[in-house]
Amino acid sequence: MRYLPLIVKNCLRNSRRSVLTIISLAISLCLLGVMMALYYALFLGAPAKSQARRLVTRNKVSIVFQMPIYYRNQIRNVKGVEEVAIWQWYGGVYKDSRDQRNFFPRIGVEADKLFKVYGEYSIPEDQKKAFIQDPASCVVGKALANRFGFKVGDKILIKGDIFPFDLDLTIRGIYSSSETSDETLWFNFKYLENALRNSSRLAAGTFTMLANDPAEVPRIAREIDALFANAPTPTHTESEFAFGVSFLSFLGNIKVILMSICGAVTFTILLISANTMAMSVRERVREVGVLKTLGFQQSTILGMILGESAVIALIGGAFGLAIAQLLCIGIRQGPAIVDQTKTLTLQPPVVALLLGIAMVIGMASAVVPAWNAARTNIIDALRFTD
């Protein structure tokens, strides 16, 4: 701390270069921060309180294959299952498929089970009853209603692309969620039952269960899969949190992709910082000779140069993480590919880790030039000309 004023003053010696270096580091740390926040949310974060009790059962081969509806009754009898509801992804096209802003999830669900399984949904009682009683009805999330200006009583036409019929729905309710900004359209599963009556296509896409206790989720998953292990259609059951992450597997190995990007960004930061410190130290070789003449020890000079690099790296890292947090807020407001992106933020462990990385990289990049400068004898340093 004794030499901190001198370290700060040296950081400002070439203010233009220091500012440009800080900006470069901030941009790199911003990208690294968003990637690390995404990694934490997907693979290290905990599910929301309501989500912790939910499980999803799908076809073991792939989610695109369906399961018999009668599985529901057998799953319901598994100890610890409080409720089970059928899901069916409809897909379809709303207005113009070429405009990505028209995309939102359209899912058929057993209307009388939806608000039991998703207890965090809030909807007026009269709207809930209207949804349950009308087979050609749907409910939409408040965020979705705000996006398209939907109101209760509005008609929505969804053109079928997976199923050979269109959905002509009436909005019977608008729900809100206490935990997420949900943009899903849930329509009554009876619509599918009526349209596919006596058809082999009438099946369950997934089953969503509500467990009595979050601690029972692993056991319930094992028992359900064991129940259908020798059936013509075996199942794969996992927590809803894990099910959401599994969607990303369609894009490839997300862990490897994220870590590769983080590694590339870290290496870039190292190069930027090393280049800056090499130029800074080279300009000050004669100054090092003067400091030694005044009695500064080699270790003191080495520490001052490393400290200077660490200060610049920390300032750049702090700015970068602030920008990364703003980007996370922006991502949370956008359409959700998986639920985890709705809670995307820089968690304290991630912030501490990234600031530590910034400081370590800053010091590591300055070790070689600082060591060479500190070892230079006084005569050679005073004779040095750039």
Short mmCIF file of C-alpha atoms in Angstrom, two decimals:
data_model
loop_
_atom_site.label_atom_id
_atom_site.label_comp_id
_atom_site.label_asym_id
_atom_site.label_seq_id
_atom_site.Cartn_x
_atom_site.Cartn_y
_atom_site.Cartn_z
CA MET A 1 0.00 0.00 0.00
CA ARG A 2 2.99 2.29 0.55
CA TYR A 3 3.67 2.52 -3.16
CA LEU A 4 0.02 2.57 -4.32
CA PRO A 5 0.02 6.31 -5.23
CA LEU A 6 3.13 5.74 -7.36
CA ILE A 7 1.50 2.71 -9.03
CA VAL A 8 -1.66 4.71 -9.84
CA LYS A 9 0.43 7.57 -11.17
CA ASN A 10 2.35 5.21 -13.45
CA CYS A 11 -0.97 3.81 -14.74
CA LEU A 12 -1.87 7.33 -15.86
CA ARG A 13 1.54 8.07 -17.36
CA ASN A 14 0.29 7.28 -20.87
CA SER A 15 -3.40 7.88 -20.36
CA ARG A 16 -4.39 7.18 -23.99
CA ARG A 17 -2.78 3.74 -23.97
CA SER A 18 -4.16 2.94 -20.54
CA VAL A 19 -7.69 3.91 -21.58
CA LEU A 20 -7.51 1.88 -24.79
CA THR A 21 -6.15 -1.09 -22.85
CA ILE A 22 -8.93 -0.80 -20.29
CA ILE A 23 -11.54 -0.66 -23.09
CA SER A 24 -10.04 -3.72 -24.77
CA LEU A 25 -10.01 -5.63 -21.50
CA ALA A 26 -13.55 -4.48 -20.69
CA ILE A 27 -14.90 -5.79 -24.02
CA SER A 28 -13.13 -9.12 -23.57
CA LEU A 29 -14.25 -9.48 -19.93
CA CYS A 30 -17.79 -8.53 -20.95
CA LEU A 31 -17.95 -11.41 -23.41
CA LEU A 32 -16.30 -13.74 -20.90
CA GLY A 33 -18.78 -12.60 -18.24
CA VAL A 34 -21.84 -13.35 -20.38
CA MET A 35 -20.47 -16.77 -21.32
CA MET A 36 -19.69 -17.62 -17.69
CA ALA A 37 -23.11 -16.38 -16.55
CA LEU A 38 -24.74 -18.60 -19.17
CA TYR A 39 -22.63 -21.59 -18.12
CA TYR A 40 -23.50 -21.03 -14.46
CA ALA A 41 -27.21 -20.67 -15.20
CA LEU A 42 -27.33 -23.82 -17.34
CA PHE A 43 -25.09 -26.22 -15.46
CA LEU A 44 -24.45 -24.91 -11.96
CA GLY A 45 -27.54 -22.93 -11.05
CA ALA A 46 -30.39 -24.24 -8.93
CA PRO A 47 -33.95 -24.54 -10.26
CA ALA A 48 -36.59 -22.09 -9.14
CA LYS A 49 -38.54 -23.06 -6.02
CA SER A 50 -41.64 -24.18 -7.94
CA GLN A 51 -39.60 -25.92 -10.65
CA ALA A 52 -37.71 -28.04 -8.10
CA ARG A 53 -40.76 -30.31 -7.65
CA ARG A 54 -41.47 -30.90 -11.33
CA LEU A 55 -40.30 -33.78 -13.53
CA VAL A 56 -40.74 -34.46 -17.22
CA THR A 57 -41.08 -37.88 -18.87
CA ARG A 58 -40.38 -38.20 -22.58
CA ASN A 59 -39.74 -40.98 -25.09
CA LYS A 60 -36.32 -42.48 -24.33
CA VAL A 61 -35.28 -42.40 -27.99
CA SER A 62 -36.09 -38.75 -28.67
CA ILE A 63 -38.52 -36.06 -27.72
CA VAL A 64 -39.90 -36.09 -31.26
CA PHE A 65 -41.39 -39.55 -30.66
CA GLN A 66 -44.59 -39.83 -28.66
CA MET A 67 -45.88 -42.05 -25.88
CA PRO A 68 -49.21 -43.78 -25.23
CA ILE A 69 -51.66 -41.68 -23.27
CA TYR A 70 -52.42 -44.56 -20.90
CA TYR A 71 -48.94 -44.16 -19.39
CA ARG A 72 -50.45 -41.26 -17.43
CA ASN A 73 -52.45 -43.52 -15.11
CA GLN A 74 -49.44 -45.73 -14.35
CA ILE A 75 -47.25 -42.72 -13.66
CA ARG A 76 -49.93 -41.27 -11.41
CA ASN A 77 -49.71 -44.40 -9.21
CA VAL A 78 -45.99 -43.98 -8.55
CA LYS A 79 -45.42 -43.11 -4.92
CA GLY A 80 -44.68 -39.42 -4.43
CA VAL A 81 -46.37 -38.18 -7.64
CA GLU A 82 -48.91 -35.56 -6.65
CA GLU A 83 -50.18 -34.73 -10.14
CA VAL A 84 -49.42 -35.57 -13.74
CA ALA A 85 -50.44 -33.74 -16.91
CA ILE A 86 -50.08 -34.54 -20.61
CA TRP A 87 -48.21 -32.14 -22.86
CA GLN A 88 -48.29 -32.07 -26.62
CA TRP A 89 -46.17 -29.65 -28.64
CA TYR A 90 -48.29 -28.38 -31.52
CA GLY A 91 -45.84 -26.12 -33.35
CA GLY A 92 -47.79 -24.40 -36.08
CA VAL A 93 -47.54 -20.98 -37.68
CA TYR A 94 -48.94 -17.73 -36.32
CA LYS A 95 -49.43 -15.11 -39.05
CA ASP A 96 -46.13 -15.24 -40.97
CA SER A 97 -43.50 -17.91 -40.28
CA ARG A 98 -40.81 -15.76 -41.92
CA ASP A 99 -41.05 -13.27 -39.09
CA GLN A 100 -39.30 -14.80 -36.05
CA ARG A 101 -41.11 -12.36 -33.77
CA ASN A 102 -44.27 -14.42 -34.33
CA PHE A 103 -42.73 -17.45 -32.66
CA PHE A 104 -43.89 -18.54 -29.21
CA PRO A 105 -44.54 -21.98 -27.67
CA ARG A 106 -47.97 -23.49 -28.47
CA ILE A 107 -48.63 -26.48 -26.27
CA GLY A 108 -51.68 -28.63 -25.71
CA VAL A 109 -52.22 -29.52 -22.06
CA GLU A 110 -54.89 -31.07 -19.90
CA ALA A 111 -56.65 -27.90 -18.85
CA ASP A 112 -57.77 -29.13 -15.43
CA LYS A 113 -54.20 -30.13 -14.53
CA LEU A 114 -52.25 -27.10 -15.77
CA PHE A 115 -52.69 -24.85 -12.75
CA LYS A 116 -52.10 -27.72 -10.32
CA VAL A 117 -48.77 -28.67 -11.85
CA TYR A 118 -47.76 -25.03 -12.36
CA GLY A 119 -48.74 -23.66 -8.99
CA GLU A 120 -46.85 -20.42 -9.56
CA TYR A 121 -49.30 -19.43 -12.32
CA SER A 122 -51.87 -16.89 -11.23
CA ILE A 123 -55.16 -16.45 -13.11
CA PRO A 124 -58.66 -15.25 -12.14
CA GLU A 125 -60.90 -18.15 -11.14
CA ASP A 126 -63.58 -17.38 -13.76
CA GLN A 127 -60.96 -17.42 -16.53
CA LYS A 128 -59.59 -20.73 -15.30
CA LYS A 129 -63.06 -22.31 -15.34
CA ALA A 130 -63.76 -20.97 -18.83
CA PHE A 131 -60.49 -22.50 -20.06
CA ILE A 132 -61.31 -25.90 -18.55
CA GLN A 133 -64.85 -25.96 -19.90
CA ASP A 134 -64.18 -24.77 -23.47
CA PRO A 135 -62.33 -27.39 -25.61
CA ALA A 136 -61.43 -24.74 -28.19
CA SER A 137 -59.85 -22.35 -25.71
CA CYS A 138 -56.41 -21.30 -24.66
CA VAL A 139 -54.67 -19.22 -22.01
CA VAL A 140 -51.62 -17.06 -22.65
CA GLY A 141 -48.86 -15.69 -20.46
CA LYS A 142 -49.04 -12.03 -19.53
CA ALA A 143 -45.75 -11.29 -21.30
CA LEU A 144 -47.09 -12.86 -24.51
CA ALA A 145 -50.37 -10.95 -24.20
CA ASN A 146 -48.45 -7.70 -23.80
CA ARG A 147 -46.26 -8.50 -26.81
CA PHE A 148 -49.17 -9.08 -29.20
CA GLY A 149 -51.88 -7.06 -27.46
CA PHE A 150 -53.99 -10.16 -26.76
CA LYS A 151 -57.13 -9.74 -24.67
CA VAL A 152 -59.56 -12.22 -23.16
CA GLY A 153 -62.10 -13.17 -25.83
CA ASP A 154 -59.72 -12.64 -28.78
CA LYS A 155 -59.53 -15.28 -31.50
CA ILE A 156 -56.20 -16.82 -32.52
CA LEU A 157 -55.66 -18.92 -35.62
CA ILE A 158 -52.59 -21.19 -35.63
CA LYS A 159 -51.93 -22.95 -38.94
CA GLY A 160 -50.87 -26.56 -38.51
CA ASP A 161 -47.52 -27.73 -39.85
CA ILE A 162 -46.92 -30.83 -37.71
CA PHE A 163 -50.59 -31.75 -37.32
CA PRO A 164 -52.99 -31.88 -40.31
CA PHE A 165 -55.39 -29.26 -38.99
CA ASP A 166 -55.41 -25.67 -37.78
CA LEU A 167 -56.11 -24.39 -34.27
CA ASP A 168 -58.97 -21.91 -34.07
CA LEU A 169 -58.75 -20.84 -30.46
CA THR A 170 -60.42 -18.35 -28.15
CA ILE A 171 -58.36 -16.76 -25.42
CA ARG A 172 -60.19 -17.51 -22.17
CA GLY A 173 -57.59 -16.26 -19.77
CA ILE A 174 -54.30 -14.46 -19.21
CA TYR A 175 -52.07 -15.80 -16.48
CA SER A 176 -49.02 -14.37 -14.80
CA SER A 177 -46.15 -16.12 -13.11
CA SER A 178 -44.50 -15.11 -9.88
CA GLU A 179 -41.13 -16.50 -10.98
CA THR A 180 -40.73 -16.19 -14.74
CA SER A 181 -41.92 -14.03 -17.61
CA ASP A 182 -43.80 -16.83 -19.39
CA GLU A 183 -44.67 -16.42 -23.09
CA THR A 184 -46.44 -19.75 -23.65
CA LEU A 185 -49.82 -20.36 -25.25
CA TRP A 186 -51.51 -23.33 -23.58
CA PHE A 187 -54.52 -24.73 -25.38
CA ASN A 188 -56.98 -27.33 -24.15
CA PHE A 189 -55.82 -30.88 -24.92
CA LYS A 190 -59.44 -31.78 -25.68
CA TYR A 191 -58.99 -29.89 -28.94
CA LEU A 192 -56.46 -32.52 -30.02
CA GLU A 193 -58.64 -35.36 -28.74
CA ASN A 194 -61.58 -34.13 -30.81
CA ALA A 195 -59.50 -33.49 -33.93
CA LEU A 196 -57.56 -36.78 -33.75
CA ARG A 197 -60.33 -39.02 -32.51
CA ASN A 198 -59.61 -42.66 -33.46
CA SER A 199 -56.24 -41.60 -34.92
CA SER A 200 -52.94 -43.21 -33.93
CA ARG A 201 -51.45 -39.71 -33.77
CA LEU A 202 -53.39 -38.98 -30.62
CA ALA A 203 -50.61 -39.50 -28.07
CA ALA A 204 -48.65 -37.74 -25.38
CA GLY A 205 -45.58 -35.70 -26.25
CA THR A 206 -44.43 -35.57 -22.64
CA PHE A 207 -45.81 -36.06 -19.16
CA THR A 208 -45.14 -33.37 -16.59
CA MET A 209 -45.34 -34.48 -12.96
CA LEU A 210 -45.48 -32.61 -9.69
CA ALA A 211 -43.70 -34.40 -6.87
CA ASN A 212 -44.73 -34.17 -3.23
CA ASP A 213 -41.18 -33.29 -2.21
CA PRO A 214 -38.14 -32.04 -4.21
CA ALA A 215 -36.03 -34.66 -2.46
CA GLU A 216 -38.21 -37.39 -4.00
CA VAL A 217 -37.56 -36.27 -7.60
CA PRO A 218 -34.56 -38.60 -8.32
CA ARG A 219 -36.36 -41.65 -6.90
CA ILE A 220 -39.55 -40.91 -8.81
CA ALA A 221 -37.60 -40.52 -12.05
CA ARG A 222 -35.94 -43.91 -11.56
CA GLU A 223 -39.20 -45.66 -10.70
CA ILE A 224 -41.05 -44.24 -13.70
CA ASP A 225 -38.33 -45.29 -16.13
CA ALA A 226 -38.16 -48.74 -14.51
CA LEU A 227 -41.91 -49.02 -14.94
CA PHE A 228 -41.62 -48.79 -18.74
CA ALA A 229 -38.15 -50.28 -19.21
CA ASN A 230 -39.50 -53.35 -21.03
CA ALA A 231 -42.44 -51.61 -22.70
CA PRO A 232 -42.54 -51.02 -26.50
CA THR A 233 -42.03 -47.32 -25.74
CA PRO A 234 -39.44 -46.90 -22.95
CA THR A 235 -39.21 -43.54 -21.24
CA HIS A 236 -36.62 -41.12 -19.95
CA THR A 237 -37.54 -39.05 -16.90
CA GLU A 238 -35.61 -36.10 -15.53
CA SER A 239 -36.19 -32.91 -13.60
CA GLU A 240 -37.81 -30.08 -15.50
CA PHE A 241 -34.63 -28.06 -15.00
CA ALA A 242 -32.54 -30.77 -16.71
CA PHE A 243 -35.19 -31.21 -19.38
CA GLY A 244 -34.87 -27.53 -20.32
CA VAL A 245 -31.09 -27.83 -20.64
CA SER A 246 -31.45 -30.96 -22.78
CA PHE A 247 -33.10 -28.84 -25.48
CA LEU A 248 -29.75 -27.17 -26.05
CA SER A 249 -28.15 -30.52 -26.85
CA PHE A 250 -29.69 -30.14 -30.31
CA LEU A 251 -27.11 -27.41 -30.88
CA GLY A 252 -24.17 -29.63 -29.90
CA ASN A 253 -22.04 -30.01 -26.79
CA ILE A 254 -22.88 -26.70 -25.14
CA LYS A 255 -20.37 -27.18 -22.33
CA VAL A 256 -17.50 -27.62 -24.76
CA ILE A 257 -18.68 -24.70 -26.91
CA LEU A 258 -18.96 -22.32 -23.94
CA MET A 259 -15.62 -23.38 -22.46
CA SER A 260 -13.91 -23.04 -25.85
CA ILE A 261 -15.19 -19.49 -26.20
CA CYS A 262 -14.11 -18.68 -22.64
CA GLY A 263 -10.65 -20.10 -23.34
CA ALA A 264 -10.28 -18.07 -26.53
CA VAL A 265 -11.37 -14.87 -24.77
CA THR A 266 -8.99 -15.49 -21.87
CA PHE A 267 -6.08 -16.00 -24.27
CA THR A 268 -7.03 -12.76 -26.06
CA ILE A 269 -7.03 -10.88 -22.77
CA LEU A 270 -3.59 -12.28 -21.99
CA LEU A 271 -2.20 -11.09 -25.34
CA ILE A 272 -3.70 -7.61 -24.97
CA SER A 273 -2.37 -7.17 -21.46
CA ALA A 274 1.07 -8.62 -22.28
CA ASN A 275 1.50 -6.33 -25.27
CA THR A 276 0.59 -3.25 -23.24
CA MET A 277 2.87 -4.09 -20.34
CA ALA A 278 5.79 -4.93 -22.62
CA MET A 279 5.56 -1.49 -24.25
CA SER A 280 5.09 0.23 -20.90
CA VAL A 281 8.11 -1.43 -19.28
CA ARG A 282 10.32 -0.85 -22.32
CA GLU A 283 9.66 2.89 -22.10
CA ARG A 284 10.73 2.95 -18.48
CA VAL A 285 14.00 1.06 -18.38
CA ARG A 286 15.96 4.24 -17.65
CA GLU A 287 13.44 5.10 -14.94
CA VAL A 288 14.15 1.72 -13.36
CA GLY A 289 17.83 2.64 -13.31
CA VAL A 290 17.00 5.92 -11.55
CA LEU A 291 14.87 4.10 -8.99
CA LYS A 292 17.72 1.70 -8.25
CA THR A 293 20.08 4.62 -7.89
CA LEU A 294 17.69 6.07 -5.30
CA GLY A 295 17.77 2.81 -3.35
CA PHE A 296 14.70 0.92 -4.57
CA GLN A 297 15.16 -2.84 -4.23
CA GLN A 298 14.72 -5.21 -7.17
CA SER A 299 11.71 -6.85 -5.48
CA THR A 300 10.09 -3.45 -4.91
CA ILE A 301 10.43 -2.47 -8.57
CA LEU A 302 9.08 -5.85 -9.66
CA GLY A 303 6.09 -5.48 -7.33
CA MET A 304 5.33 -1.96 -8.56
CA ILE A 305 5.24 -3.03 -12.21
CA LEU A 306 3.10 -6.08 -11.44
CA GLY A 307 0.80 -3.92 -9.34
CA GLU A 308 0.41 -1.45 -12.17
CA SER A 309 -0.63 -4.22 -14.54
CA ALA A 310 -3.05 -5.65 -11.96
CA VAL A 311 -4.71 -2.25 -11.41
CA ILE A 312 -5.29 -1.74 -15.15
CA ALA A 313 -6.65 -5.29 -15.51
CA LEU A 314 -8.98 -4.89 -12.53
CA ILE A 315 -10.38 -1.59 -13.81
CA GLY A 316 -10.98 -3.13 -17.24
CA GLY A 317 -12.53 -6.20 -15.61
CA ALA A 318 -14.87 -4.12 -13.44
CA PHE A 319 -16.12 -2.12 -16.44
CA GLY A 320 -16.50 -5.30 -18.49
CA LEU A 321 -18.52 -7.07 -15.81
CA ALA A 322 -20.79 -4.04 -15.41
CA ILE A 323 -21.52 -4.13 -19.16
CA ALA A 324 -21.98 -7.92 -19.01
CA GLN A 325 -24.60 -7.51 -16.28
CA LEU A 326 -26.50 -5.03 -18.47
CA LEU A 327 -26.38 -7.54 -21.34
CA CYS A 328 -27.72 -10.26 -19.03
CA ILE A 329 -30.64 -8.00 -18.15
CA GLY A 330 -31.28 -7.46 -21.86
CA ILE A 331 -31.16 -11.21 -22.56
CA ARG A 332 -33.68 -11.81 -19.76
CA GLN A 333 -36.14 -9.50 -21.51
CA GLY A 334 -35.88 -11.38 -24.82
CA PRO A 335 -37.55 -14.63 -25.94
CA ALA A 336 -36.49 -17.57 -23.77
CA ILE A 337 -34.91 -20.57 -25.50
CA VAL A 338 -34.76 -22.26 -22.10
CA ASP A 339 -36.15 -21.09 -18.77
CA GLN A 340 -32.66 -20.63 -17.36
CA THR A 341 -32.08 -17.57 -19.54
CA LYS A 342 -34.93 -15.82 -17.73
CA THR A 343 -32.85 -15.71 -14.58
CA LEU A 344 -29.53 -14.97 -16.27
CA THR A 345 -27.32 -12.81 -14.10
CA LEU A 346 -23.74 -12.56 -12.88
CA GLN A 347 -23.73 -14.51 -9.65
CA PRO A 348 -21.29 -13.41 -6.89
CA PRO A 349 -19.04 -16.49 -7.39
CA VAL A 350 -18.81 -15.70 -11.11
CA VAL A 351 -17.96 -12.05 -10.43
CA ALA A 352 -15.27 -13.03 -7.93
CA LEU A 353 -13.84 -15.62 -10.32
CA LEU A 354 -13.71 -13.22 -13.27
CA LEU A 355 -12.10 -10.43 -11.26
CA GLY A 356 -9.56 -12.97 -10.04
CA ILE A 357 -8.91 -14.09 -13.61
CA ALA A 358 -8.49 -10.47 -14.71
CA MET A 359 -5.96 -9.76 -11.96
CA VAL A 360 -4.02 -13.00 -12.50
CA ILE A 361 -3.87 -12.44 -16.25
CA GLY A 362 -2.78 -8.84 -15.73
CA MET A 363 0.06 -9.88 -13.43
CA ALA A 364 1.03 -12.92 -15.50
CA SER A 365 1.32 -10.80 -18.64
CA ALA A 366 3.73 -8.44 -16.87
CA VAL A 367 5.94 -11.01 -15.17
CA VAL A 368 8.49 -11.41 -17.98
CA PRO A 369 9.01 -7.71 -18.86
CA ALA A 370 8.91 -6.69 -15.18
CA TRP A 371 11.45 -9.36 -14.22
CA ASN A 372 13.81 -8.36 -17.02
CA ALA A 373 13.53 -4.68 -16.12
CA ALA A 374 14.07 -5.31 -12.41
CA ARG A 375 17.21 -7.38 -13.13
CA THR A 376 18.80 -4.76 -15.35
CA ASN A 377 21.83 -3.23 -13.62
CA ILE A 378 21.95 0.50 -13.03
CA ILE A 379 24.56 1.33 -15.68
CA ASP A 380 22.82 -0.60 -18.46
CA ALA A 381 19.47 0.89 -17.46
CA LEU A 382 20.76 4.47 -17.53
CA ARG A 383 22.44 3.87 -20.88
CA PHE A 384 19.31 2.33 -22.38
CA THR A 385 17.82 4.23 -25.31
CA ASP A 386 14.58 3.22 -27.03
#
